[in-house]
mmCIF file of C-alpha atoms and ligand atoms in Angstrom:
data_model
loop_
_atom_site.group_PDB
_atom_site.id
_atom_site.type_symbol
_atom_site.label_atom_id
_atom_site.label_comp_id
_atom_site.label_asym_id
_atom_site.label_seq_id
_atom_site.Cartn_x
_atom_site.Cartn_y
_atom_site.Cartn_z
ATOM 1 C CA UNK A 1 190.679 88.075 313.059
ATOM 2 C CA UNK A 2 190.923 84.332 314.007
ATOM 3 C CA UNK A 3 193.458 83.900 317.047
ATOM 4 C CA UNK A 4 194.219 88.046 316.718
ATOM 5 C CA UNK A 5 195.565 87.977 320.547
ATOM 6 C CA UNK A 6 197.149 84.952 320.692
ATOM 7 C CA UNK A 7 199.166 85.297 317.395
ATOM 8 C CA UNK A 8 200.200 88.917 318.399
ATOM 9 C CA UNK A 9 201.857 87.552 321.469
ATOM 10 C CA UNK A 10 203.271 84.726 320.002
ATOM 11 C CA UNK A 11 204.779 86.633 317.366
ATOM 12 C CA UNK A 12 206.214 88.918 319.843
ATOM 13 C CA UNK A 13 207.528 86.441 321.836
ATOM 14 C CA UNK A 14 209.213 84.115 319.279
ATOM 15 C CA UNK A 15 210.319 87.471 317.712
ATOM 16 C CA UNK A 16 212.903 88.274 319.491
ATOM 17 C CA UNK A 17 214.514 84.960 319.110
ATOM 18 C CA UNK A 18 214.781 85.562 314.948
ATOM 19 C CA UNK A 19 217.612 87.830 314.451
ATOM 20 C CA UNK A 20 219.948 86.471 316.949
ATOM 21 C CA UNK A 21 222.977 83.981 315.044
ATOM 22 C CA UNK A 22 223.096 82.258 318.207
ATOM 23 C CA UNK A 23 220.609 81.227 321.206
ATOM 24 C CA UNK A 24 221.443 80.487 324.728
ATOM 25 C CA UNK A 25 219.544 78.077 326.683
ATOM 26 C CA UNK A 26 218.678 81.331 328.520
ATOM 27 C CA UNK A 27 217.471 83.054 325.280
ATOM 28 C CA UNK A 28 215.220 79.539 324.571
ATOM 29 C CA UNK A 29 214.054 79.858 328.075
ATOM 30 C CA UNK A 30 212.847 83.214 328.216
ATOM 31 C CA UNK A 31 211.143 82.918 324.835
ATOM 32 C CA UNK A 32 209.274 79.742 326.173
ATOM 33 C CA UNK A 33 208.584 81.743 329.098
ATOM 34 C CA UNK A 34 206.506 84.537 326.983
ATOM 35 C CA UNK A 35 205.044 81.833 325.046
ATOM 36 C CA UNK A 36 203.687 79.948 327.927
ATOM 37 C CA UNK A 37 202.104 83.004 329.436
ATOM 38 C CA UNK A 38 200.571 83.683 325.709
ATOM 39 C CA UNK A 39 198.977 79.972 325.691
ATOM 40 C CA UNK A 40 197.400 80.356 329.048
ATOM 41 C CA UNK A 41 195.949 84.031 328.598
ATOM 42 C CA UNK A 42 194.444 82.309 325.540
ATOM 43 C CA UNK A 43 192.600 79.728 327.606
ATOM 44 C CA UNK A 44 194.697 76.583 326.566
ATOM 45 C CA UNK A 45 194.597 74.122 328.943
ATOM 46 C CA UNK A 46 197.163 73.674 331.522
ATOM 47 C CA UNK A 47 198.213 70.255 331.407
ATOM 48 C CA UNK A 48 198.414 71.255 327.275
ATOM 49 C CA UNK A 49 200.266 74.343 327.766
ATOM 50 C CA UNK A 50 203.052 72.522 330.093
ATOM 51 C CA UNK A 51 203.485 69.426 327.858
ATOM 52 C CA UNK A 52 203.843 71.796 325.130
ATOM 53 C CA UNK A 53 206.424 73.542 326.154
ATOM 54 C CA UNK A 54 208.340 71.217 327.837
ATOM 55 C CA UNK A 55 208.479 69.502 323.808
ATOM 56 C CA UNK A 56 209.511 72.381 322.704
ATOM 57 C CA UNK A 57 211.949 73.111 324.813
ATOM 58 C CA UNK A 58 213.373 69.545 324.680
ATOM 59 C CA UNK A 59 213.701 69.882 320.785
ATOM 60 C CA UNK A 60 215.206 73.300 320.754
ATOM 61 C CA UNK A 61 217.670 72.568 323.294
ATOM 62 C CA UNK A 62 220.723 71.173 322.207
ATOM 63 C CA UNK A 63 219.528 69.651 318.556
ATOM 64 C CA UNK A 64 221.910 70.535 315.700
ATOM 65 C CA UNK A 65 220.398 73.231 313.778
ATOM 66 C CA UNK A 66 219.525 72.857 310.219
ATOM 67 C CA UNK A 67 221.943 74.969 308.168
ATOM 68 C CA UNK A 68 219.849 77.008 306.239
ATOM 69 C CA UNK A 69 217.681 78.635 309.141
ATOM 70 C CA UNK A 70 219.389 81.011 312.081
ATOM 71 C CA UNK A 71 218.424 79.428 315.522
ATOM 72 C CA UNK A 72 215.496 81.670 316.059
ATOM 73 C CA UNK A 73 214.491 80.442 312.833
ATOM 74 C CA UNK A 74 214.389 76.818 314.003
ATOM 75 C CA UNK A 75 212.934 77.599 317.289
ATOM 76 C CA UNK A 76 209.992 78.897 315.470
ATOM 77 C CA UNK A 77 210.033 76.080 313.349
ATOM 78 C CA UNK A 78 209.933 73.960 316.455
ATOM 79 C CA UNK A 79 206.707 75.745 317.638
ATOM 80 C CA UNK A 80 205.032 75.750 314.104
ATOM 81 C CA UNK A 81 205.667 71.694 314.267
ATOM 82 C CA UNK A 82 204.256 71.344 317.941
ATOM 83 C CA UNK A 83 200.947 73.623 317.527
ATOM 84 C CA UNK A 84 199.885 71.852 314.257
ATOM 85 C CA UNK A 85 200.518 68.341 315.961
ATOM 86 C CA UNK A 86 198.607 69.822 319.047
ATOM 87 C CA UNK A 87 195.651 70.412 316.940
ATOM 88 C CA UNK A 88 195.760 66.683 315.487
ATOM 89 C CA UNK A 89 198.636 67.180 312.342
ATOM 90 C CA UNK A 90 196.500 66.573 309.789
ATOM 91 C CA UNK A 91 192.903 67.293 308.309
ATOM 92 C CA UNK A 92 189.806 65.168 309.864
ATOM 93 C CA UNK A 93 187.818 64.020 307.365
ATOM 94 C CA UNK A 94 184.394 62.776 307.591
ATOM 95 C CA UNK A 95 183.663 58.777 307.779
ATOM 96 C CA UNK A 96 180.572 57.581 305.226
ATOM 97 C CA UNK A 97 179.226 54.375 305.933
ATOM 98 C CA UNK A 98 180.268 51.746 302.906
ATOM 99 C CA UNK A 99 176.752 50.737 302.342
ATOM 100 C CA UNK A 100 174.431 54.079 302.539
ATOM 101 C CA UNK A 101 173.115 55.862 304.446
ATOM 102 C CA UNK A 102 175.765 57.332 306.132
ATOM 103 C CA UNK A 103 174.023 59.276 309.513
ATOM 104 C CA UNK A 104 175.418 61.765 311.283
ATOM 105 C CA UNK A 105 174.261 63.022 314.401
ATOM 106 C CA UNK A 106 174.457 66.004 316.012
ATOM 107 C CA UNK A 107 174.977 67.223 319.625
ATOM 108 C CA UNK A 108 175.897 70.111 321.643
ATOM 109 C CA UNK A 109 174.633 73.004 324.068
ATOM 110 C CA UNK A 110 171.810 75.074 323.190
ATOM 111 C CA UNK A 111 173.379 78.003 321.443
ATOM 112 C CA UNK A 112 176.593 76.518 320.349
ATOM 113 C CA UNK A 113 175.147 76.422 316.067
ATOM 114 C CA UNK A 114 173.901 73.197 316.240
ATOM 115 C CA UNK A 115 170.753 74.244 313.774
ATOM 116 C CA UNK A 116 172.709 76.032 312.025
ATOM 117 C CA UNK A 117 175.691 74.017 311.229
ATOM 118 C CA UNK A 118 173.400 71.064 310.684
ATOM 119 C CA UNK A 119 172.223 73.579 307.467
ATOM 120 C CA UNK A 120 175.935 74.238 306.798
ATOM 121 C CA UNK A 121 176.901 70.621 306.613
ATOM 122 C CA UNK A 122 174.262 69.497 304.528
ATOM 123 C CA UNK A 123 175.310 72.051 302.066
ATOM 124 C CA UNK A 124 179.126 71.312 301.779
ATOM 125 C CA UNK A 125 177.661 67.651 301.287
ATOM 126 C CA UNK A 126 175.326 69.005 298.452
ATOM 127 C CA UNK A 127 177.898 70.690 296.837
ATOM 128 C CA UNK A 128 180.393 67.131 296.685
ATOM 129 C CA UNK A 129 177.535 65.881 295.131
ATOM 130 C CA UNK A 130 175.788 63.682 297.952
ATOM 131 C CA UNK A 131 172.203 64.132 298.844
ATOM 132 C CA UNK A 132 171.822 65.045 302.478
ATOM 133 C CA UNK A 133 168.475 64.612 304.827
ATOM 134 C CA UNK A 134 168.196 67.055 307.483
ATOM 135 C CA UNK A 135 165.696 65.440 310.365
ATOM 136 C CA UNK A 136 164.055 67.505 313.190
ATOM 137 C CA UNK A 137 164.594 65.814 316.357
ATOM 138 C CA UNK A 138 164.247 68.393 319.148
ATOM 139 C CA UNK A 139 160.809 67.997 320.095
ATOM 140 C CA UNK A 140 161.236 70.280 322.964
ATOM 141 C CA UNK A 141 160.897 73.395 321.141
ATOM 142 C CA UNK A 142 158.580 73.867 317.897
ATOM 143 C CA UNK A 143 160.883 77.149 317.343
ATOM 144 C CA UNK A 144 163.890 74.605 316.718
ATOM 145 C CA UNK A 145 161.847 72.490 314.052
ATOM 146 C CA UNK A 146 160.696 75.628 312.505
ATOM 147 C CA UNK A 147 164.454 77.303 312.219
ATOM 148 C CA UNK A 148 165.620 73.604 310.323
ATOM 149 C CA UNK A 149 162.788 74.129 308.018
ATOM 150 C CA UNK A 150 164.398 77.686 307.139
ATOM 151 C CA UNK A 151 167.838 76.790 307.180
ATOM 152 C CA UNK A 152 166.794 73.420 304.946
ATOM 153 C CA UNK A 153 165.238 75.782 302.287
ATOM 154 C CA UNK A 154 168.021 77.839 302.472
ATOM 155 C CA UNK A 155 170.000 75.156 301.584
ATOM 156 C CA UNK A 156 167.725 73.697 299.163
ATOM 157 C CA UNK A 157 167.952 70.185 301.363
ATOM 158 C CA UNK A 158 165.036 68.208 302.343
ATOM 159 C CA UNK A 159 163.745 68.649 305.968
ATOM 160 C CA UNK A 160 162.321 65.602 307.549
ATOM 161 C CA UNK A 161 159.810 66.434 310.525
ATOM 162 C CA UNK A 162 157.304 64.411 312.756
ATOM 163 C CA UNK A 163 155.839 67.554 314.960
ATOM 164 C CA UNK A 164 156.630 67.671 318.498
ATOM 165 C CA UNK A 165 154.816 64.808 319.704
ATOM 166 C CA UNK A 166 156.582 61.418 318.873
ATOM 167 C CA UNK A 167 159.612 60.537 320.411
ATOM 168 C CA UNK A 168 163.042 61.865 318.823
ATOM 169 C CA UNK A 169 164.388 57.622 319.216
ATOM 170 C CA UNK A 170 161.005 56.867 316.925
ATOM 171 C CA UNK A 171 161.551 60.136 314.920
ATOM 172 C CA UNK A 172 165.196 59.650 314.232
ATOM 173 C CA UNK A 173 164.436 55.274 313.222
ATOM 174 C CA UNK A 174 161.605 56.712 310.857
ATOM 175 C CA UNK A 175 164.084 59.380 309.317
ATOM 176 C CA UNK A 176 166.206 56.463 308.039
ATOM 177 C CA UNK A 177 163.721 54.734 306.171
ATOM 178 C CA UNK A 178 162.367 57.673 304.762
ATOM 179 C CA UNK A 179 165.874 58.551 303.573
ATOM 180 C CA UNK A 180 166.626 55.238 302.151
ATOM 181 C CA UNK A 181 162.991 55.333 300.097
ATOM 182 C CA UNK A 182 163.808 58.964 298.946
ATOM 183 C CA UNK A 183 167.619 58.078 297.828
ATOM 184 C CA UNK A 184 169.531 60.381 300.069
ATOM 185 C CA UNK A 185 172.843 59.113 301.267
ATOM 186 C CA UNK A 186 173.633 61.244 304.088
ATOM 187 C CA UNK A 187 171.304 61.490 306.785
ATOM 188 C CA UNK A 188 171.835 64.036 309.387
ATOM 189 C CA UNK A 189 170.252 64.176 312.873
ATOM 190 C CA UNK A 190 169.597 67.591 314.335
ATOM 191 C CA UNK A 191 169.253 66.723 318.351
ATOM 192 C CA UNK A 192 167.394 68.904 321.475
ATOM 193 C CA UNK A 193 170.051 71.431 322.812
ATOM 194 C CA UNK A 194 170.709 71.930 326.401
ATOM 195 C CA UNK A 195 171.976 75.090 328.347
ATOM 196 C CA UNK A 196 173.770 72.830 330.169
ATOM 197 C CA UNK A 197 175.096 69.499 330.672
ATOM 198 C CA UNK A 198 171.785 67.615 332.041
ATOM 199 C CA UNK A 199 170.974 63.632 332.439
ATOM 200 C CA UNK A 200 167.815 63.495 330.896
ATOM 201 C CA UNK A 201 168.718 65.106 327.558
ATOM 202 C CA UNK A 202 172.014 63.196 327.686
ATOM 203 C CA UNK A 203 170.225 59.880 328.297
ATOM 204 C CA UNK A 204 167.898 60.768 325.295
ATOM 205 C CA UNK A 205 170.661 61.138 322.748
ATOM 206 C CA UNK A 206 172.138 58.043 324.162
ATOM 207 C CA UNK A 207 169.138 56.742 323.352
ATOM 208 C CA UNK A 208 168.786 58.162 319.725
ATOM 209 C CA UNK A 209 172.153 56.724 319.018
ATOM 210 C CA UNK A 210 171.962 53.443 319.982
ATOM 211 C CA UNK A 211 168.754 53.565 317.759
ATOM 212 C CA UNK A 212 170.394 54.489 314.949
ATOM 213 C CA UNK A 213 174.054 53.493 314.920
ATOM 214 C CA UNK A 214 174.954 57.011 313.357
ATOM 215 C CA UNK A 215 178.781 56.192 311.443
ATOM 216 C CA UNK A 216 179.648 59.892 312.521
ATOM 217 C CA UNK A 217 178.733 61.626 315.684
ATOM 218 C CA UNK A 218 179.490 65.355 315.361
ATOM 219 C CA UNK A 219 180.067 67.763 318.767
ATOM 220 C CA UNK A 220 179.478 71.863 317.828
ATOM 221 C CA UNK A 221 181.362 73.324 319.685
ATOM 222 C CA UNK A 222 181.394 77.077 320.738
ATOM 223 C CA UNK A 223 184.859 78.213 320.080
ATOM 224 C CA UNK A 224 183.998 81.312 322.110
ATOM 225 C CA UNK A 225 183.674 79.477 325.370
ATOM 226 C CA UNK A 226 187.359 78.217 325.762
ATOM 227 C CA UNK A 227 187.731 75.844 328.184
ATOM 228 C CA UNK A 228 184.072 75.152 329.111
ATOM 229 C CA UNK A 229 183.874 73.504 325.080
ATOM 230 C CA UNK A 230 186.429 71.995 326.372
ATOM 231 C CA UNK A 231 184.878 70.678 329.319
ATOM 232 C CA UNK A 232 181.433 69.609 327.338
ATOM 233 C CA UNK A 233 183.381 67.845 324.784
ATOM 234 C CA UNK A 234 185.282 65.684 327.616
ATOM 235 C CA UNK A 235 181.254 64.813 329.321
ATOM 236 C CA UNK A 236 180.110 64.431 325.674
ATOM 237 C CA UNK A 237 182.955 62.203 325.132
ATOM 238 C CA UNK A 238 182.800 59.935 327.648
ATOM 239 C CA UNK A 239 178.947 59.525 327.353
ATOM 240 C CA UNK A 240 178.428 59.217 324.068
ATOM 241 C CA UNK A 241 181.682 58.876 321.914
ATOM 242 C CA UNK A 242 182.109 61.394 319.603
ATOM 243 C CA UNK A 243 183.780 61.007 316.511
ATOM 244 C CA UNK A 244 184.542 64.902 316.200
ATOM 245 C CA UNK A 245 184.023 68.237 316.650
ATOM 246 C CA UNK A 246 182.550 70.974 314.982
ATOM 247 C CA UNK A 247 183.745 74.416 316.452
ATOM 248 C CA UNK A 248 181.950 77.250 315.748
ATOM 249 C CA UNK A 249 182.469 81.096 316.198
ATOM 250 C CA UNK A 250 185.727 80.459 315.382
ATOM 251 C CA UNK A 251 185.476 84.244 313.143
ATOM 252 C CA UNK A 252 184.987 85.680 316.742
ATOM 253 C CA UNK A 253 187.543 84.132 318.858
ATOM 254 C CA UNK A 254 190.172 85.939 319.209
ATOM 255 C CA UNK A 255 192.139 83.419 321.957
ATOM 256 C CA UNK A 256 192.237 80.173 320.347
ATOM 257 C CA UNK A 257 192.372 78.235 323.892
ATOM 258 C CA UNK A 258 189.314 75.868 322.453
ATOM 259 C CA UNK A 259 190.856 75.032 319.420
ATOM 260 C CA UNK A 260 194.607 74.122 320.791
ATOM 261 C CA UNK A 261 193.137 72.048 323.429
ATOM 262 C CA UNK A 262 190.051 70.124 322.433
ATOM 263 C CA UNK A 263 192.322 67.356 321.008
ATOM 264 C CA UNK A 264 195.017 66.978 323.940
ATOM 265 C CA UNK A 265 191.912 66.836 325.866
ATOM 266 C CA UNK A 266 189.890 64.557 324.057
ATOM 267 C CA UNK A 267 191.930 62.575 321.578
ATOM 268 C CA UNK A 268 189.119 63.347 319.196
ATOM 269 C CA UNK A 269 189.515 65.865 316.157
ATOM 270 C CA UNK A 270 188.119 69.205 314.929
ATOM 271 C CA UNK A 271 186.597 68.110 311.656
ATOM 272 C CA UNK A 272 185.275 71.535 310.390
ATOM 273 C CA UNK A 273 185.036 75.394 312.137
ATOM 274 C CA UNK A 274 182.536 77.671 311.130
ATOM 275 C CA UNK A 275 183.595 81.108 310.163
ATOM 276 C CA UNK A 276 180.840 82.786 310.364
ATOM 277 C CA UNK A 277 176.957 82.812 310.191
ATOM 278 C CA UNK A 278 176.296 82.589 306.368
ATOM 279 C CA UNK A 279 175.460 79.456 305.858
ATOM 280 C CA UNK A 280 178.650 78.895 303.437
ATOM 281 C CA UNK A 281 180.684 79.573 306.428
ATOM 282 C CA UNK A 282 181.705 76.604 307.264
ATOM 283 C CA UNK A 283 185.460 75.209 306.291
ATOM 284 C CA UNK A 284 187.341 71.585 306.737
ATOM 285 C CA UNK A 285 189.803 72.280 309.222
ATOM 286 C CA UNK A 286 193.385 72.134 308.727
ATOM 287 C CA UNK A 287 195.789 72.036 311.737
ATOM 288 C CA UNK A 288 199.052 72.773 309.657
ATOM 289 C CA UNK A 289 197.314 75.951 307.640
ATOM 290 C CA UNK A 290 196.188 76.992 311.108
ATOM 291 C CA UNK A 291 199.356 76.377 312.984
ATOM 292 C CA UNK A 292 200.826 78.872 309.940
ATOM 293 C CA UNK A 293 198.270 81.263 310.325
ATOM 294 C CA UNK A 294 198.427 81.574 314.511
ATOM 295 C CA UNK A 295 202.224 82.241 314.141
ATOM 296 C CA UNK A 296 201.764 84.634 310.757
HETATM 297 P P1 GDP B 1 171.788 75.896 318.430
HETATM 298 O O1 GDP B 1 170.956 76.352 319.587
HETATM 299 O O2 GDP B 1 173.007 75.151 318.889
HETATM 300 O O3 GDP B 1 171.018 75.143 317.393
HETATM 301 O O4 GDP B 1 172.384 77.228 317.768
HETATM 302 P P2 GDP B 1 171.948 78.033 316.464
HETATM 303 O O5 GDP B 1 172.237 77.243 315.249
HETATM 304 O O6 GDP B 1 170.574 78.561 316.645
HETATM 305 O O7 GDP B 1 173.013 79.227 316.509
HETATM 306 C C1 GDP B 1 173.095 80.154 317.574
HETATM 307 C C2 GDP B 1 173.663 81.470 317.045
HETATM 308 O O8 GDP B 1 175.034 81.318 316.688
HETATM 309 C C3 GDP B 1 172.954 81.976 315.786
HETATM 310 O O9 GDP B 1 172.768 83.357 315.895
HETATM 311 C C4 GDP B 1 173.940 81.631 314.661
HETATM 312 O O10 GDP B 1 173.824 82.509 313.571
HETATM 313 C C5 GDP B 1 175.267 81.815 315.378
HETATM 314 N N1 GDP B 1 176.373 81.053 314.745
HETATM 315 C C6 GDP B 1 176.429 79.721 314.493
HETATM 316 N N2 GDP B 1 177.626 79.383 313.951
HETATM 317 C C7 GDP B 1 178.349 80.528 313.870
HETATM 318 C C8 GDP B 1 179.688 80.834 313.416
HETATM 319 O O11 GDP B 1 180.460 79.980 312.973
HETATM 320 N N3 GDP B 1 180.073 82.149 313.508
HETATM 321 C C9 GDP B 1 179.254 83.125 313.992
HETATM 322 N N4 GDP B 1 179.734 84.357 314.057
HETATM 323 N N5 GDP B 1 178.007 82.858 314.438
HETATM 324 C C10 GDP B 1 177.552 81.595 314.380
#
């Protein structure tokens, strides 16, 4: 289950607080205490997990509480508030240029579900009714242009593909006109991965983007990693200005420290997770439902 451990020890924590008709500063304090320790065993950062708790805190401490909930009650409410505001308030949605096509390109570490999620994109778009382009632009690896020809019939979306031996910049310009001759509105860029951070692939999608002016640039995300995602998205951030993240694995991660984080961090939001790897798996993502969810 999404967030399993975390929301156990949350629960636990904030728990204790419910049945009690009146809290002490001490009981507020001790609760926080379990709750901090729960934040950082799930990998939230710990510049997050202090400021968090020190709003908390602040709130529950000495505020008149509202009549119809017991103190522990409102203290819970307090934390509900806090996590959903952590994670952004409320739901990212995607920018489309006014005049189409609207590109999107994608970035991210080898491995993350870049392919993949490309695939999963272009299908939620199919299904409201736009008419996605899925281009091949790591040129580094036939096996990757290959796997977005699969996951483009899959999907039923067009794949556009030069071969290995043009330039991604050139590939990614040419993708554009072919999209606006063929009608498709949504254009989405599937870039070289990278097992790690490295200048000359980062320098390339600079490249690619300047090339192509994309009106959404998209960061997947491996929820799995904690706070190395978090790390990537600050480089990824800072080089290329992402407009939001894409965290995937999210079915697998049982800590959450990714997800609680990334916008703190970043200031940028989590526009969808994926769930899993059918390519339907992928949902819009909503800090309040999630917020709900994490504290059950
Ligand atoms: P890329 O190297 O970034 O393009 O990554 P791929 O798209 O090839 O995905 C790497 C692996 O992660 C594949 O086995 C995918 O099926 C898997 N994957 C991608 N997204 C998800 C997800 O949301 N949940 C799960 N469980 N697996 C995923």
């Amino acid at each position: 289950m999404v967030f399993e451990s975390l929301s156990e020890k949350l629960q636990s924590a904030l728990g204790k607080l419910k049945g009690k008709g009146k809290l002490s500063e001490k009981d507020v304090d001790l609760a926080m205490r379990e709750v901090r320790l729960a934040l950082l065993e799930a990998d939230v950062n710990f510049k997050v997990v202090k400021d968090f708790i020190k709003n908390v805190k602040e709130r529950a401490i000495g505020s008149e509480v509202m009549e119809s909930l017991t103190p522990g009650q409102y203290v819970i409410k307090i934390v509900n508030e806090e996590l959903t505001k952590l994670m952004g308030e409320s739901q990212a949605k995607l920018t489309f240029a006014s005049s189409p096509p609207t590109v999107i390109l994608m970035s991210g570490l080898q491995g993350a579900g870049k392919t993949t999620t490309a695939g999963k994109l272009a299908l939620h778009l199919k299904k409201q009714n736009k008419r996605p382009l899925l281009v091949a632009c790591d040129v580094y690896r036939p096996a990757a242009i290959k796997q977005l020809e699969v996951v483009g019939e899959r999907v039923e979306v067009p794949v556009f593909s030069m071969g290995d031996k043009l330039s991604p910049v050139d590939i990614a310009k040419a993708s554009i006109e072919h999209g606006k001759k063929h009608g498709n509105d949504v254009i989405i860029i599937d870039t070289a991965g990278r097992l790690h951070i490295d200048e000359d692939l980062m320098n390339e999608i600079v490249n690619i983007h300047d090339a192509v002016n994309p009106k959404e640039v998209l960061l997947v995300l491996d929820a799995m990693t904690g706070q190395d995602a978090v790390n990537v998205a600050d480089t990824f951030n800072q080089r290329l200005g992402i407009t939001g993240v894409i965290l995937t694995k999210l079915d697998g991660d049982a800590r959450g420290g990714a997800a609680l984080s990334l916008r703190a961090v970043t200031n940028k939001p989590i526009k969808f997770v994926g769930m899993g790897e059918k390519l339907d798996d992928l949902e819009p993502f909503y800090p309040d439902r999630m917020a709900s969810r994490i504290l059950g």
